[in-house]
PDB file of N, CA and C in Angstrom:
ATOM      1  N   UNK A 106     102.509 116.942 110.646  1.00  0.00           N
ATOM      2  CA  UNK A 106     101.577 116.861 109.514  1.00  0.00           C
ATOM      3  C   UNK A 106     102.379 116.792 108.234  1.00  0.00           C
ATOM      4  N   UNK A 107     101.892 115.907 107.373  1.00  0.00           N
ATOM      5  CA  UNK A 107     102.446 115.897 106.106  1.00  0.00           C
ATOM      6  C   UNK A 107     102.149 116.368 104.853  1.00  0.00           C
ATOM      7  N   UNK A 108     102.962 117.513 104.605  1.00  0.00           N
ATOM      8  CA  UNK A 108     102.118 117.671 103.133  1.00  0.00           C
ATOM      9  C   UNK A 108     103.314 117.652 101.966  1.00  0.00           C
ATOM     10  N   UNK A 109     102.585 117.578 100.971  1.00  0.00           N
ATOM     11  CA  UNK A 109     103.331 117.873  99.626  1.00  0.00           C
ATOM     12  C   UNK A 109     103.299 118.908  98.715  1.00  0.00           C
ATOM     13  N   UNK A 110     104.624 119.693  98.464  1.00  0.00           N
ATOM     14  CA  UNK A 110     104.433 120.818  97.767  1.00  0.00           C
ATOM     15  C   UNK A 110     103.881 120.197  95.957  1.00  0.00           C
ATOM     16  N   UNK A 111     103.671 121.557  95.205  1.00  0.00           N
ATOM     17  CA  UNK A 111     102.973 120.707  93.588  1.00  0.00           C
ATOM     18  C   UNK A 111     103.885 120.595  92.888  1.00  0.00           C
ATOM     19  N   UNK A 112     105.074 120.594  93.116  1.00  0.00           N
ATOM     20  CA  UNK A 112     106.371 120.512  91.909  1.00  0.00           C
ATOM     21  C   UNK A 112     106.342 119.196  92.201  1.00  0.00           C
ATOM     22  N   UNK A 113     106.765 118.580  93.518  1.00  0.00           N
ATOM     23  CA  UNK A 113     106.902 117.195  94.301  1.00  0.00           C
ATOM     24  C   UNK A 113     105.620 116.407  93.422  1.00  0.00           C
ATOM     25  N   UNK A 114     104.172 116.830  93.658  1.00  0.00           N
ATOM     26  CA  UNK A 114     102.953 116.068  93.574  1.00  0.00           C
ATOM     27  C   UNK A 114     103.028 116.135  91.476  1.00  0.00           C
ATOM     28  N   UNK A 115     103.457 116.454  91.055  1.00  0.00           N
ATOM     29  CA  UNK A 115     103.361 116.872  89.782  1.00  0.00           C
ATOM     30  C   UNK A 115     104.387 116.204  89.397  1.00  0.00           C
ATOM     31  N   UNK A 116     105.503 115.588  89.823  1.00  0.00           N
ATOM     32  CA  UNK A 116     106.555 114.826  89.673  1.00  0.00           C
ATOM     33  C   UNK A 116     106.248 113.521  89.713  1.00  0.00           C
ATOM     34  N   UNK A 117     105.618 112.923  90.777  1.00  0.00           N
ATOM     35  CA  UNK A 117     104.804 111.945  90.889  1.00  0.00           C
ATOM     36  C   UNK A 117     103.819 111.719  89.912  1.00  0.00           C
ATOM     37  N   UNK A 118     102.930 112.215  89.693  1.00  0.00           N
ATOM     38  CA  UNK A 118     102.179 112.033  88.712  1.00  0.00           C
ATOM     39  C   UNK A 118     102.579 111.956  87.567  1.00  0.00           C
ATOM     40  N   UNK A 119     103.728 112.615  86.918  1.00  0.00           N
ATOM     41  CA  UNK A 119     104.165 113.136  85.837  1.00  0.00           C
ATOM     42  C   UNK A 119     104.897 111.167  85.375  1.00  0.00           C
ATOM     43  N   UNK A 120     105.565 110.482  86.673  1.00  0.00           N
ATOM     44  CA  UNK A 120     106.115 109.594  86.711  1.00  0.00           C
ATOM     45  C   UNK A 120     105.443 108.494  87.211  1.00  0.00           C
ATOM     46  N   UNK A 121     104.055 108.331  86.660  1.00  0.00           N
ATOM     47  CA  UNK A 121     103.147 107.685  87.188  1.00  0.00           C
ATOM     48  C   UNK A 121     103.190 106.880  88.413  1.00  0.00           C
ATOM     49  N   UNK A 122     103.559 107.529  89.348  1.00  0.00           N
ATOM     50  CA  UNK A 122     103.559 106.710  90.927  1.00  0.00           C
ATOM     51  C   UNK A 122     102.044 106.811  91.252  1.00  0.00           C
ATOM     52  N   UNK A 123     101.898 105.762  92.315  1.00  0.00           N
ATOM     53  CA  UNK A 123     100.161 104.904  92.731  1.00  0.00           C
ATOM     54  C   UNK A 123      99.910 106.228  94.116  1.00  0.00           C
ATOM     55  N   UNK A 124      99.527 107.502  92.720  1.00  0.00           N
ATOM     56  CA  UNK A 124      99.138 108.530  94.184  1.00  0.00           C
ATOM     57  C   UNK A 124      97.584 109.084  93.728  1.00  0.00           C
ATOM     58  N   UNK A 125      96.862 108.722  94.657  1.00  0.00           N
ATOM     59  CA  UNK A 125      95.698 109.213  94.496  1.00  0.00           C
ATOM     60  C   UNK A 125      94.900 110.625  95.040  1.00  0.00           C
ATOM     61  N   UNK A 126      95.148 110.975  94.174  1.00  0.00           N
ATOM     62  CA  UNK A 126      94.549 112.631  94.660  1.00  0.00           C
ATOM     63  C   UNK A 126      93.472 112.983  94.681  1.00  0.00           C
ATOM     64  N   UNK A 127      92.965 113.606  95.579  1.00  0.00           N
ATOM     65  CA  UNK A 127      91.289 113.415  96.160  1.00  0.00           C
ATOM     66  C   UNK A 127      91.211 115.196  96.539  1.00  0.00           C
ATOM     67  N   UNK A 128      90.312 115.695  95.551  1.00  0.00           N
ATOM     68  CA  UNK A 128      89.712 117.565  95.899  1.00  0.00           C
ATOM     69  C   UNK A 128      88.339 117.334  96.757  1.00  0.00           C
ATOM     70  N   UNK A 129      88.770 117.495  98.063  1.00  0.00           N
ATOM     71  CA  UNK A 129      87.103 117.508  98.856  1.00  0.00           C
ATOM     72  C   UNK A 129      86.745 118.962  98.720  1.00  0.00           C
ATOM     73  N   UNK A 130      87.248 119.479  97.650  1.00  0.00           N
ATOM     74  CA  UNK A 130      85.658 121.029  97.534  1.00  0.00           C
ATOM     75  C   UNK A 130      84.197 120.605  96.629  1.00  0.00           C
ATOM     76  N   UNK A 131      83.365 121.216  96.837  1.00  0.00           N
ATOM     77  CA  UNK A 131      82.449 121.075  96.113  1.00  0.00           C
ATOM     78  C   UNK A 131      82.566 120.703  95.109  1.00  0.00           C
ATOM     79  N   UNK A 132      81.486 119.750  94.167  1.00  0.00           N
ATOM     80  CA  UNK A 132      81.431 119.700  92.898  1.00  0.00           C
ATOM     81  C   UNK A 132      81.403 120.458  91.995  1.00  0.00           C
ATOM     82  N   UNK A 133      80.576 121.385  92.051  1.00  0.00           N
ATOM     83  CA  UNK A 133      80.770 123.459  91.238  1.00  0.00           C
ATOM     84  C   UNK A 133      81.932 123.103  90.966  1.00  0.00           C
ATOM     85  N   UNK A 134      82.890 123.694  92.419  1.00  0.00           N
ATOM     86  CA  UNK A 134      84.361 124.532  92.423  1.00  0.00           C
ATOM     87  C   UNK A 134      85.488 123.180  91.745  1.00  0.00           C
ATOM     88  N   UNK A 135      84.944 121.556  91.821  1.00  0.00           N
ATOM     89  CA  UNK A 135      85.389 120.970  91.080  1.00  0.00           C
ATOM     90  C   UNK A 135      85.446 120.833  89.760  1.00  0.00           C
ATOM     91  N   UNK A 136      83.950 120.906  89.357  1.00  0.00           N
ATOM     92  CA  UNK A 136      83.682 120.964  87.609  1.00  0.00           C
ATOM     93  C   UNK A 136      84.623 122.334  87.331  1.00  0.00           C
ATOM     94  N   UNK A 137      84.528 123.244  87.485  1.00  0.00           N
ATOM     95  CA  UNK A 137      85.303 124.489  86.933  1.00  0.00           C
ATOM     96  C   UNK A 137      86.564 124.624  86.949  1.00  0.00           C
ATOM     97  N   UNK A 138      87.528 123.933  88.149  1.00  0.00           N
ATOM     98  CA  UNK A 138      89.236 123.124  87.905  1.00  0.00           C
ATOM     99  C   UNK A 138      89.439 122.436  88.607  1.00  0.00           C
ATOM    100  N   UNK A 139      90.340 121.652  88.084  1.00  0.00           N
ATOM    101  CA  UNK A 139      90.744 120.576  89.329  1.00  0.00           C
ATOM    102  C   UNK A 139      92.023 119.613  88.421  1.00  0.00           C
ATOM    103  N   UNK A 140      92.567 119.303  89.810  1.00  0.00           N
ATOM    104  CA  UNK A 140      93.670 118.669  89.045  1.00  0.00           C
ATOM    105  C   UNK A 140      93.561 117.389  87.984  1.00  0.00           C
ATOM    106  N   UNK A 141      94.277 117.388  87.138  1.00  0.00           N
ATOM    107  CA  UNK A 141      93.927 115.638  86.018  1.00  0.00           C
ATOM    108  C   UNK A 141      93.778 114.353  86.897  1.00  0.00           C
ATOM    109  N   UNK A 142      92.830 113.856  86.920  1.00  0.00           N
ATOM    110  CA  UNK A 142      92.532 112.702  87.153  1.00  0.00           C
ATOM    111  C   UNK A 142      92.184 112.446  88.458  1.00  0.00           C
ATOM    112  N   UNK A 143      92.140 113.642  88.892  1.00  0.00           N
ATOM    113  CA  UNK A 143      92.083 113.456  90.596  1.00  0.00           C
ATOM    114  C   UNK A 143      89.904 113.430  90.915  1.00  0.00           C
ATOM    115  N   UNK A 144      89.929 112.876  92.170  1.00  0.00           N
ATOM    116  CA  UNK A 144      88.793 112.294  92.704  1.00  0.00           C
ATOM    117  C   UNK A 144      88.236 113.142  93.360  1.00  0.00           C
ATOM    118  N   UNK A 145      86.991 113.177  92.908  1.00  0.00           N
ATOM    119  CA  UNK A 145      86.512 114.432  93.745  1.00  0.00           C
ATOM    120  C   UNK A 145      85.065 114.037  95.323  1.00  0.00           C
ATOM    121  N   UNK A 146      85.413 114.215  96.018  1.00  0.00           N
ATOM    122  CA  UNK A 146      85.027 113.334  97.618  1.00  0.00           C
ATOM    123  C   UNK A 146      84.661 115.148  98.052  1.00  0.00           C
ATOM    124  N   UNK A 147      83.196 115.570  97.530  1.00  0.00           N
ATOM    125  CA  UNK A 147      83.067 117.015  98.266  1.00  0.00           C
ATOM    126  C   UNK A 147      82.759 117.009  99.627  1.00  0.00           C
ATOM    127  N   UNK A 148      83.658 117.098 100.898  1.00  0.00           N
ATOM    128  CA  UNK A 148      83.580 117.112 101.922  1.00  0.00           C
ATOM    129  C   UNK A 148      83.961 118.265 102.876  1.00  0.00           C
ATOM    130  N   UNK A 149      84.194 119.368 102.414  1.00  0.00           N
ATOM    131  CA  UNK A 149      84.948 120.324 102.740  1.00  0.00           C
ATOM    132  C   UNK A 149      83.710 121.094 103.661  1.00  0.00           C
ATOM    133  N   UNK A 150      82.517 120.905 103.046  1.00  0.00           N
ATOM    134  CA  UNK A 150      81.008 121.544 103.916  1.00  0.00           C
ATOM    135  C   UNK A 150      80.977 120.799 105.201  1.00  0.00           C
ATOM    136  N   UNK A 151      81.133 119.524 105.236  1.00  0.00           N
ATOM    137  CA  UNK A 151      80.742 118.492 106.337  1.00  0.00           C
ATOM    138  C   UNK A 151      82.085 118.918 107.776  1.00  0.00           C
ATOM    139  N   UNK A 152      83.316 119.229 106.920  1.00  0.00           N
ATOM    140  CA  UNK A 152      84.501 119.227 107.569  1.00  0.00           C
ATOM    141  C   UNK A 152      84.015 120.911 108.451  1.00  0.00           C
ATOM    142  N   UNK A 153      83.461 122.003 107.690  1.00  0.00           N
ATOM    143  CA  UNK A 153      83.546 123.179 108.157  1.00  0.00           C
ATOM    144  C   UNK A 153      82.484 123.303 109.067  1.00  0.00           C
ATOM    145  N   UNK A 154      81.630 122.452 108.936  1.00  0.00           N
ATOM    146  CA  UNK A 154      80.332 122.728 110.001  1.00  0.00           C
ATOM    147  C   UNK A 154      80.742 121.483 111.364  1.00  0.00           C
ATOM    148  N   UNK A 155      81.670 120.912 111.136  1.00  0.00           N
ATOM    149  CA  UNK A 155      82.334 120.065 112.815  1.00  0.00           C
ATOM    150  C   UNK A 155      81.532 119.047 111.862  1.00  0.00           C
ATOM    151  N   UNK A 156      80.862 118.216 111.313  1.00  0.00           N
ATOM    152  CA  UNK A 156      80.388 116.630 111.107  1.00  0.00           C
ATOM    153  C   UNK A 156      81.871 116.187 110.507  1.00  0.00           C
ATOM    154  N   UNK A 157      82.875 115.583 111.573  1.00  0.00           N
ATOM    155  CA  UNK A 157      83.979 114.886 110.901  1.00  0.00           C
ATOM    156  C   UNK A 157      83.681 113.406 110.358  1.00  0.00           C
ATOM    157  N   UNK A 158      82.677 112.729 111.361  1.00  0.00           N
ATOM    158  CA  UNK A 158      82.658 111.586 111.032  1.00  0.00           C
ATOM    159  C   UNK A 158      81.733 111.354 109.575  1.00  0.00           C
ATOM    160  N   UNK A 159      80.775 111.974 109.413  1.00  0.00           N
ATOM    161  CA  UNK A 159      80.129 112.044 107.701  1.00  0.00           C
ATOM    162  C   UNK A 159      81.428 112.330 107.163  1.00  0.00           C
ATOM    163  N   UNK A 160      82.042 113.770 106.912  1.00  0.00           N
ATOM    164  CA  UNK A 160      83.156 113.665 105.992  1.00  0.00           C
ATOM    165  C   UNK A 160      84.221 111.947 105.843  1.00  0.00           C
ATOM    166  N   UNK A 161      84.451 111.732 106.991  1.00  0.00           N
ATOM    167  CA  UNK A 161      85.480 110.759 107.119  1.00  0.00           C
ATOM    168  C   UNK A 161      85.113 109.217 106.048  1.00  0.00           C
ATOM    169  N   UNK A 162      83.606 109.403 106.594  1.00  0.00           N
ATOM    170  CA  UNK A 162      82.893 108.346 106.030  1.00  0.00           C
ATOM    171  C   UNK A 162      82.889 108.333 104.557  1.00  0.00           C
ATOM    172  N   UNK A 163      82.468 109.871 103.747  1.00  0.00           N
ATOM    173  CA  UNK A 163      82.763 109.578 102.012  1.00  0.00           C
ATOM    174  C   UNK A 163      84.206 108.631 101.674  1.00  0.00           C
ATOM    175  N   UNK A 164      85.351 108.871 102.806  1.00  0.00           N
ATOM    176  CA  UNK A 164      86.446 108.540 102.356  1.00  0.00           C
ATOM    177  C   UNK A 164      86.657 107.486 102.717  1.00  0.00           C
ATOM    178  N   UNK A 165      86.194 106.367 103.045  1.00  0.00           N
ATOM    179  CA  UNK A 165      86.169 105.350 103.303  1.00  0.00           C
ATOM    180  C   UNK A 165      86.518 104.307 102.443  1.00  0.00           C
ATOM    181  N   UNK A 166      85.944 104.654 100.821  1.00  0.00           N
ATOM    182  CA  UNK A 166      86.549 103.760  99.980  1.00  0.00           C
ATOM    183  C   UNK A 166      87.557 103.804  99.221  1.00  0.00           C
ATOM    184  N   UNK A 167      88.270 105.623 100.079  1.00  0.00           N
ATOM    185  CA  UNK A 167      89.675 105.235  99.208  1.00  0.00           C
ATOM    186  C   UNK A 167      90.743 104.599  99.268  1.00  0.00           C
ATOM    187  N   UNK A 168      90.989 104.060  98.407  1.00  0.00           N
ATOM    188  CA  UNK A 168      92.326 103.206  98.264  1.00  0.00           C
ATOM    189  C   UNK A 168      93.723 103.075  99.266  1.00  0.00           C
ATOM    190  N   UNK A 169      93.750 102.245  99.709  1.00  0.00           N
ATOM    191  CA  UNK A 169      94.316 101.952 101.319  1.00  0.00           C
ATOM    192  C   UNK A 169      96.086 101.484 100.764  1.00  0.00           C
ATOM    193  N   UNK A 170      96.036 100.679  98.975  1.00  0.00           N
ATOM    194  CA  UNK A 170      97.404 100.574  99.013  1.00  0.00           C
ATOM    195  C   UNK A 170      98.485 101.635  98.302  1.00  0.00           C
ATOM    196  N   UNK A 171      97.781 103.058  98.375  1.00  0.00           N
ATOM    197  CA  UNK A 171      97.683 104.704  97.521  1.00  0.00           C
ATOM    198  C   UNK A 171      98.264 105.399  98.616  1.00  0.00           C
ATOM    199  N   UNK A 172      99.462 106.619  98.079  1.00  0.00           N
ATOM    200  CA  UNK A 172      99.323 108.146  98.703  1.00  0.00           C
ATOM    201  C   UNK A 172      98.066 108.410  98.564  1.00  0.00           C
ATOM    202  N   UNK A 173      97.429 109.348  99.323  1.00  0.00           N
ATOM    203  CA  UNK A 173      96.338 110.176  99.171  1.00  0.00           C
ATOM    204  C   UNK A 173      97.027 111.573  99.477  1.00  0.00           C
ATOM    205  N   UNK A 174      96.636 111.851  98.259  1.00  0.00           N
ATOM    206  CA  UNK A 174      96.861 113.584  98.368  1.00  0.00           C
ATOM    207  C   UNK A 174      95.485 114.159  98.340  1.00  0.00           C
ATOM    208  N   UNK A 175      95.237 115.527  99.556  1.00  0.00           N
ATOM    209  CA  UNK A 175      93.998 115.609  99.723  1.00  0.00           C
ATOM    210  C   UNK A 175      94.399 117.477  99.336  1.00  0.00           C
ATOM    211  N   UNK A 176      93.148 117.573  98.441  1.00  0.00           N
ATOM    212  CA  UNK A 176      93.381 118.986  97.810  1.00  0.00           C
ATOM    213  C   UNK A 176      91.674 120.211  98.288  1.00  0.00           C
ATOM    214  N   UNK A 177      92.277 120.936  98.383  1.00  0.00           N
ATOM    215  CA  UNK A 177      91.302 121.970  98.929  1.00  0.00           C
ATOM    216  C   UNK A 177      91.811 122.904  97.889  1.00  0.00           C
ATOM    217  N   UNK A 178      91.052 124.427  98.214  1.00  0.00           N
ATOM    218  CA  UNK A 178      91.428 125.761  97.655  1.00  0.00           C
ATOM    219  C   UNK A 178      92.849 126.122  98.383  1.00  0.00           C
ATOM    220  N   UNK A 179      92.850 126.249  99.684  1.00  0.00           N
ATOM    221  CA  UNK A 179      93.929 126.928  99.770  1.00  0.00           C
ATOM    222  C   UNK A 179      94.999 125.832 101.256  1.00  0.00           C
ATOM    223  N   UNK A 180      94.489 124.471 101.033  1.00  0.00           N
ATOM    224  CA  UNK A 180      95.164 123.586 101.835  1.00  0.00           C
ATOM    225  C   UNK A 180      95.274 123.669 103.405  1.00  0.00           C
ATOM    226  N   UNK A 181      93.914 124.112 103.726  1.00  0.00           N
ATOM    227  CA  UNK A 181      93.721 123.772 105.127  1.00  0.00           C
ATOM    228  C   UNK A 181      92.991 123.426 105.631  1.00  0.00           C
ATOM    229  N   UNK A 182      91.877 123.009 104.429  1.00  0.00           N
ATOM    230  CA  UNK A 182      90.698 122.001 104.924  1.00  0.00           C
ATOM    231  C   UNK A 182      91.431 120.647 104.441  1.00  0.00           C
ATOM    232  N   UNK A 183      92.022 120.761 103.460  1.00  0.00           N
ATOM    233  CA  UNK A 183      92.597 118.903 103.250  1.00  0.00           C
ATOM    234  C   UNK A 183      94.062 118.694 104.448  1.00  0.00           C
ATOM    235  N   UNK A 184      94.593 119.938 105.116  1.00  0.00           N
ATOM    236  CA  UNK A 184      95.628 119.615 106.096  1.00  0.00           C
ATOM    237  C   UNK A 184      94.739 118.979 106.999  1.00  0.00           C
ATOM    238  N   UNK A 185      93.685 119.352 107.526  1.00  0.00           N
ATOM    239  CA  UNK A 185      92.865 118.953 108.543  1.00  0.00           C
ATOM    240  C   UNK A 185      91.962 117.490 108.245  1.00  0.00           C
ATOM    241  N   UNK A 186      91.668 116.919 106.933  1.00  0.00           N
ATOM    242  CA  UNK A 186      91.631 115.668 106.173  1.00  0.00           C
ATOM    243  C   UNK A 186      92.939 114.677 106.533  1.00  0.00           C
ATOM    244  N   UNK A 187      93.564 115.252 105.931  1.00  0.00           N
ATOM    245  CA  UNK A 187      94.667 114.259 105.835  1.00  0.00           C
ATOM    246  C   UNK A 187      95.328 114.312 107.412  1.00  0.00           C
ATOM    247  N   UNK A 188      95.041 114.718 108.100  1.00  0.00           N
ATOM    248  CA  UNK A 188      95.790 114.629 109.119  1.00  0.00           C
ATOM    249  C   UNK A 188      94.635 113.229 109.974  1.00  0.00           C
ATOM    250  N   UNK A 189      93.226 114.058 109.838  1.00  0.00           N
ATOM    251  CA  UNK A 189      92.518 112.158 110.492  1.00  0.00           C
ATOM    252  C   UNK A 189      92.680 111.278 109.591  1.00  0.00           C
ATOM    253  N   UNK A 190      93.038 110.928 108.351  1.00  0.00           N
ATOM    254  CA  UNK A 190      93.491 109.872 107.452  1.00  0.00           C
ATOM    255  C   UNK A 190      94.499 109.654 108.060  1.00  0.00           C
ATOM    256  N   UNK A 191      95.549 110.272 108.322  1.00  0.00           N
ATOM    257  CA  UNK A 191      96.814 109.632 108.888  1.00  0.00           C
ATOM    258  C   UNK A 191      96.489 108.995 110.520  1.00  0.00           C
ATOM    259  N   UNK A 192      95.604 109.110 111.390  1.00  0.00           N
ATOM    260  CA  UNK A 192      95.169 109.084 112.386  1.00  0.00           C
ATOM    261  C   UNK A 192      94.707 107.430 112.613  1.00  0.00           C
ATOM    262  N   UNK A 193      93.981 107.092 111.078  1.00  0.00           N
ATOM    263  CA  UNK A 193      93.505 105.794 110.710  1.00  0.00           C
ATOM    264  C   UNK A 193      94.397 105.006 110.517  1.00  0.00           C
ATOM    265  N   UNK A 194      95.619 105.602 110.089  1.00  0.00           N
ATOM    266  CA  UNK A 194      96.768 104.642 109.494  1.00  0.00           C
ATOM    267  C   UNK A 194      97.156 104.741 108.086  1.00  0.00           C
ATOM    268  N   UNK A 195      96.454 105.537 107.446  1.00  0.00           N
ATOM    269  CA  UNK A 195      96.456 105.876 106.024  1.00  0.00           C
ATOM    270  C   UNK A 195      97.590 106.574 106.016  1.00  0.00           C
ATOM    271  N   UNK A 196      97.995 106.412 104.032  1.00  0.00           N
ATOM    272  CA  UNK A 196      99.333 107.633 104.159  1.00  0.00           C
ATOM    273  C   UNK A 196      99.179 108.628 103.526  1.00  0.00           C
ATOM    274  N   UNK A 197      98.536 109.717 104.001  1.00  0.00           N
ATOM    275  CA  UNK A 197      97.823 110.920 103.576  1.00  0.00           C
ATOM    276  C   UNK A 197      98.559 111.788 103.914  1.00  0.00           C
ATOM    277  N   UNK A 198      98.654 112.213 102.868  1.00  0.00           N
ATOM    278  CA  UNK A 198      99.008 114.053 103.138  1.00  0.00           C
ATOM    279  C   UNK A 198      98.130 115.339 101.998  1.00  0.00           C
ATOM    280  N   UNK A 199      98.747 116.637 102.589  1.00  0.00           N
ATOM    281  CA  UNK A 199      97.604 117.936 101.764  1.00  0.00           C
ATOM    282  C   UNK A 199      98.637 118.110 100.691  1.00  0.00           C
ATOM    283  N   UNK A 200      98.091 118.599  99.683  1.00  0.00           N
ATOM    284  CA  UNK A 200      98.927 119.436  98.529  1.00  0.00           C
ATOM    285  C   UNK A 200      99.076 121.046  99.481  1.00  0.00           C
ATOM    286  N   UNK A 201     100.321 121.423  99.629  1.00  0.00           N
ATOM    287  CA  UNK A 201     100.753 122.500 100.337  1.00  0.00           C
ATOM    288  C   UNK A 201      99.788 123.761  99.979  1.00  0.00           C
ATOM    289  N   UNK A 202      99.394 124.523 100.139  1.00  0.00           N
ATOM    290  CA  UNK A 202      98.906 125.453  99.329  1.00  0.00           C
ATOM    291  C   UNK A 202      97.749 125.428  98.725  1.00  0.00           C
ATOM    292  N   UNK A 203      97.237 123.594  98.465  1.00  0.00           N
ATOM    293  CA  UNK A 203      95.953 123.729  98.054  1.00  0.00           C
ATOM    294  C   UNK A 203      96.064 124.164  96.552  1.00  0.00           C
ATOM    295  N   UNK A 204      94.583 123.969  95.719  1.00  0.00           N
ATOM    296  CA  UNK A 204      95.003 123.867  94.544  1.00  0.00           C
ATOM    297  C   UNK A 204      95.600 125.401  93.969  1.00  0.00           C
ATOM    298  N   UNK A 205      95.338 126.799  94.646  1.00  0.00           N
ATOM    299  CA  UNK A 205      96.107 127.667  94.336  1.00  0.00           C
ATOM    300  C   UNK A 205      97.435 128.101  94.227  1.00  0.00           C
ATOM    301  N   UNK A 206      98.333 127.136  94.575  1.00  0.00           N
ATOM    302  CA  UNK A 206      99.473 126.899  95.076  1.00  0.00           C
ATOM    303  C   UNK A 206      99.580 125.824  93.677  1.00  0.00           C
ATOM    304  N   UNK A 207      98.451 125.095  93.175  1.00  0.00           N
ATOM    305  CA  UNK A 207      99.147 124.312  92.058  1.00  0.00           C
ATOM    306  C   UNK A 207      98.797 125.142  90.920  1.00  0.00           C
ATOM    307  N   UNK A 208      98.227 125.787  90.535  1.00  0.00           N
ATOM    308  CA  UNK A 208      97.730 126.840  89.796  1.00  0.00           C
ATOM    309  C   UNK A 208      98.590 128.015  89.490  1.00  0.00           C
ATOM    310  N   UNK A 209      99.384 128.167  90.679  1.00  0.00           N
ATOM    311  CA  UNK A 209     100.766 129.175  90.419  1.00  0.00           C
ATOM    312  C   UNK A 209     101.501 128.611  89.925  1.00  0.00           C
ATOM    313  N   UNK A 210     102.317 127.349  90.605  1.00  0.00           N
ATOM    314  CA  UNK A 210     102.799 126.407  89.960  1.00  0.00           C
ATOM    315  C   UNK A 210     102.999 126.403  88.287  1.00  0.00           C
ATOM    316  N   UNK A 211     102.084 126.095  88.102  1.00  0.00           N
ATOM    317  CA  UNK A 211     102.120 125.752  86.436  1.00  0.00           C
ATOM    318  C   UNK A 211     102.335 127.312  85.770  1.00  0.00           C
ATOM    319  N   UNK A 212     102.347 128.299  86.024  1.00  0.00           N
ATOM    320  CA  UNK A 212     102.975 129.070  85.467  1.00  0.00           C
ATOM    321  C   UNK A 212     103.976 129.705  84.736  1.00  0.00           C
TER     322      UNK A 212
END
């Protein structure tokens, strides 16, 4: 499984590389933080109750020639994302830690 720690994902961004970062938590827990510019695909309900294929399906229109970095709270609902994105052929990986892990980070 692939993930990326937020110094790495924050480097990238910082150096505008074609990485698209996608928070499947709720919209709430999105409106209140979330990383700059990143996409918010709330799938994290669909993922926890077993409907993989609805979740899979919001993500369908993301960007196929993109990293996808897939961000949760604490990076183990987007490890479990990005791991069937990579399954498809996509090049997905989780932000390590999830966005609390980027939240320390910037400290």
């Amino acid at each position: 499984m692939t993930t990326i720690d937020p110094k790495t994902l924050r480097t990238k961004l910082e150096n505008g590389e074609d990485v698209c970062v996608v928070d499947i938590r709720s919209e709430e827990d999105y409106e209140e933080n979330h990383i700059k510019n990143s996409k918010n695909r709330p799938i994290r309900e669909a993922l926890l109750s077993g409907n993989v294929e609805k979740a899979l399906a919001e993500l369908d229109n993301l960007p196929a020639d993109k990293e996808l970095v897939m961000v949760c709270d604490a990076g183990v609902a987007s490890t479990e994302t990005a791991r069937q994105l990579q399954d498809q052929g996509k090049n997905a990986s989780a932000l390590d830690g999830g966005l609390n892990a980027w939240e320390q980070s910037q400290e």
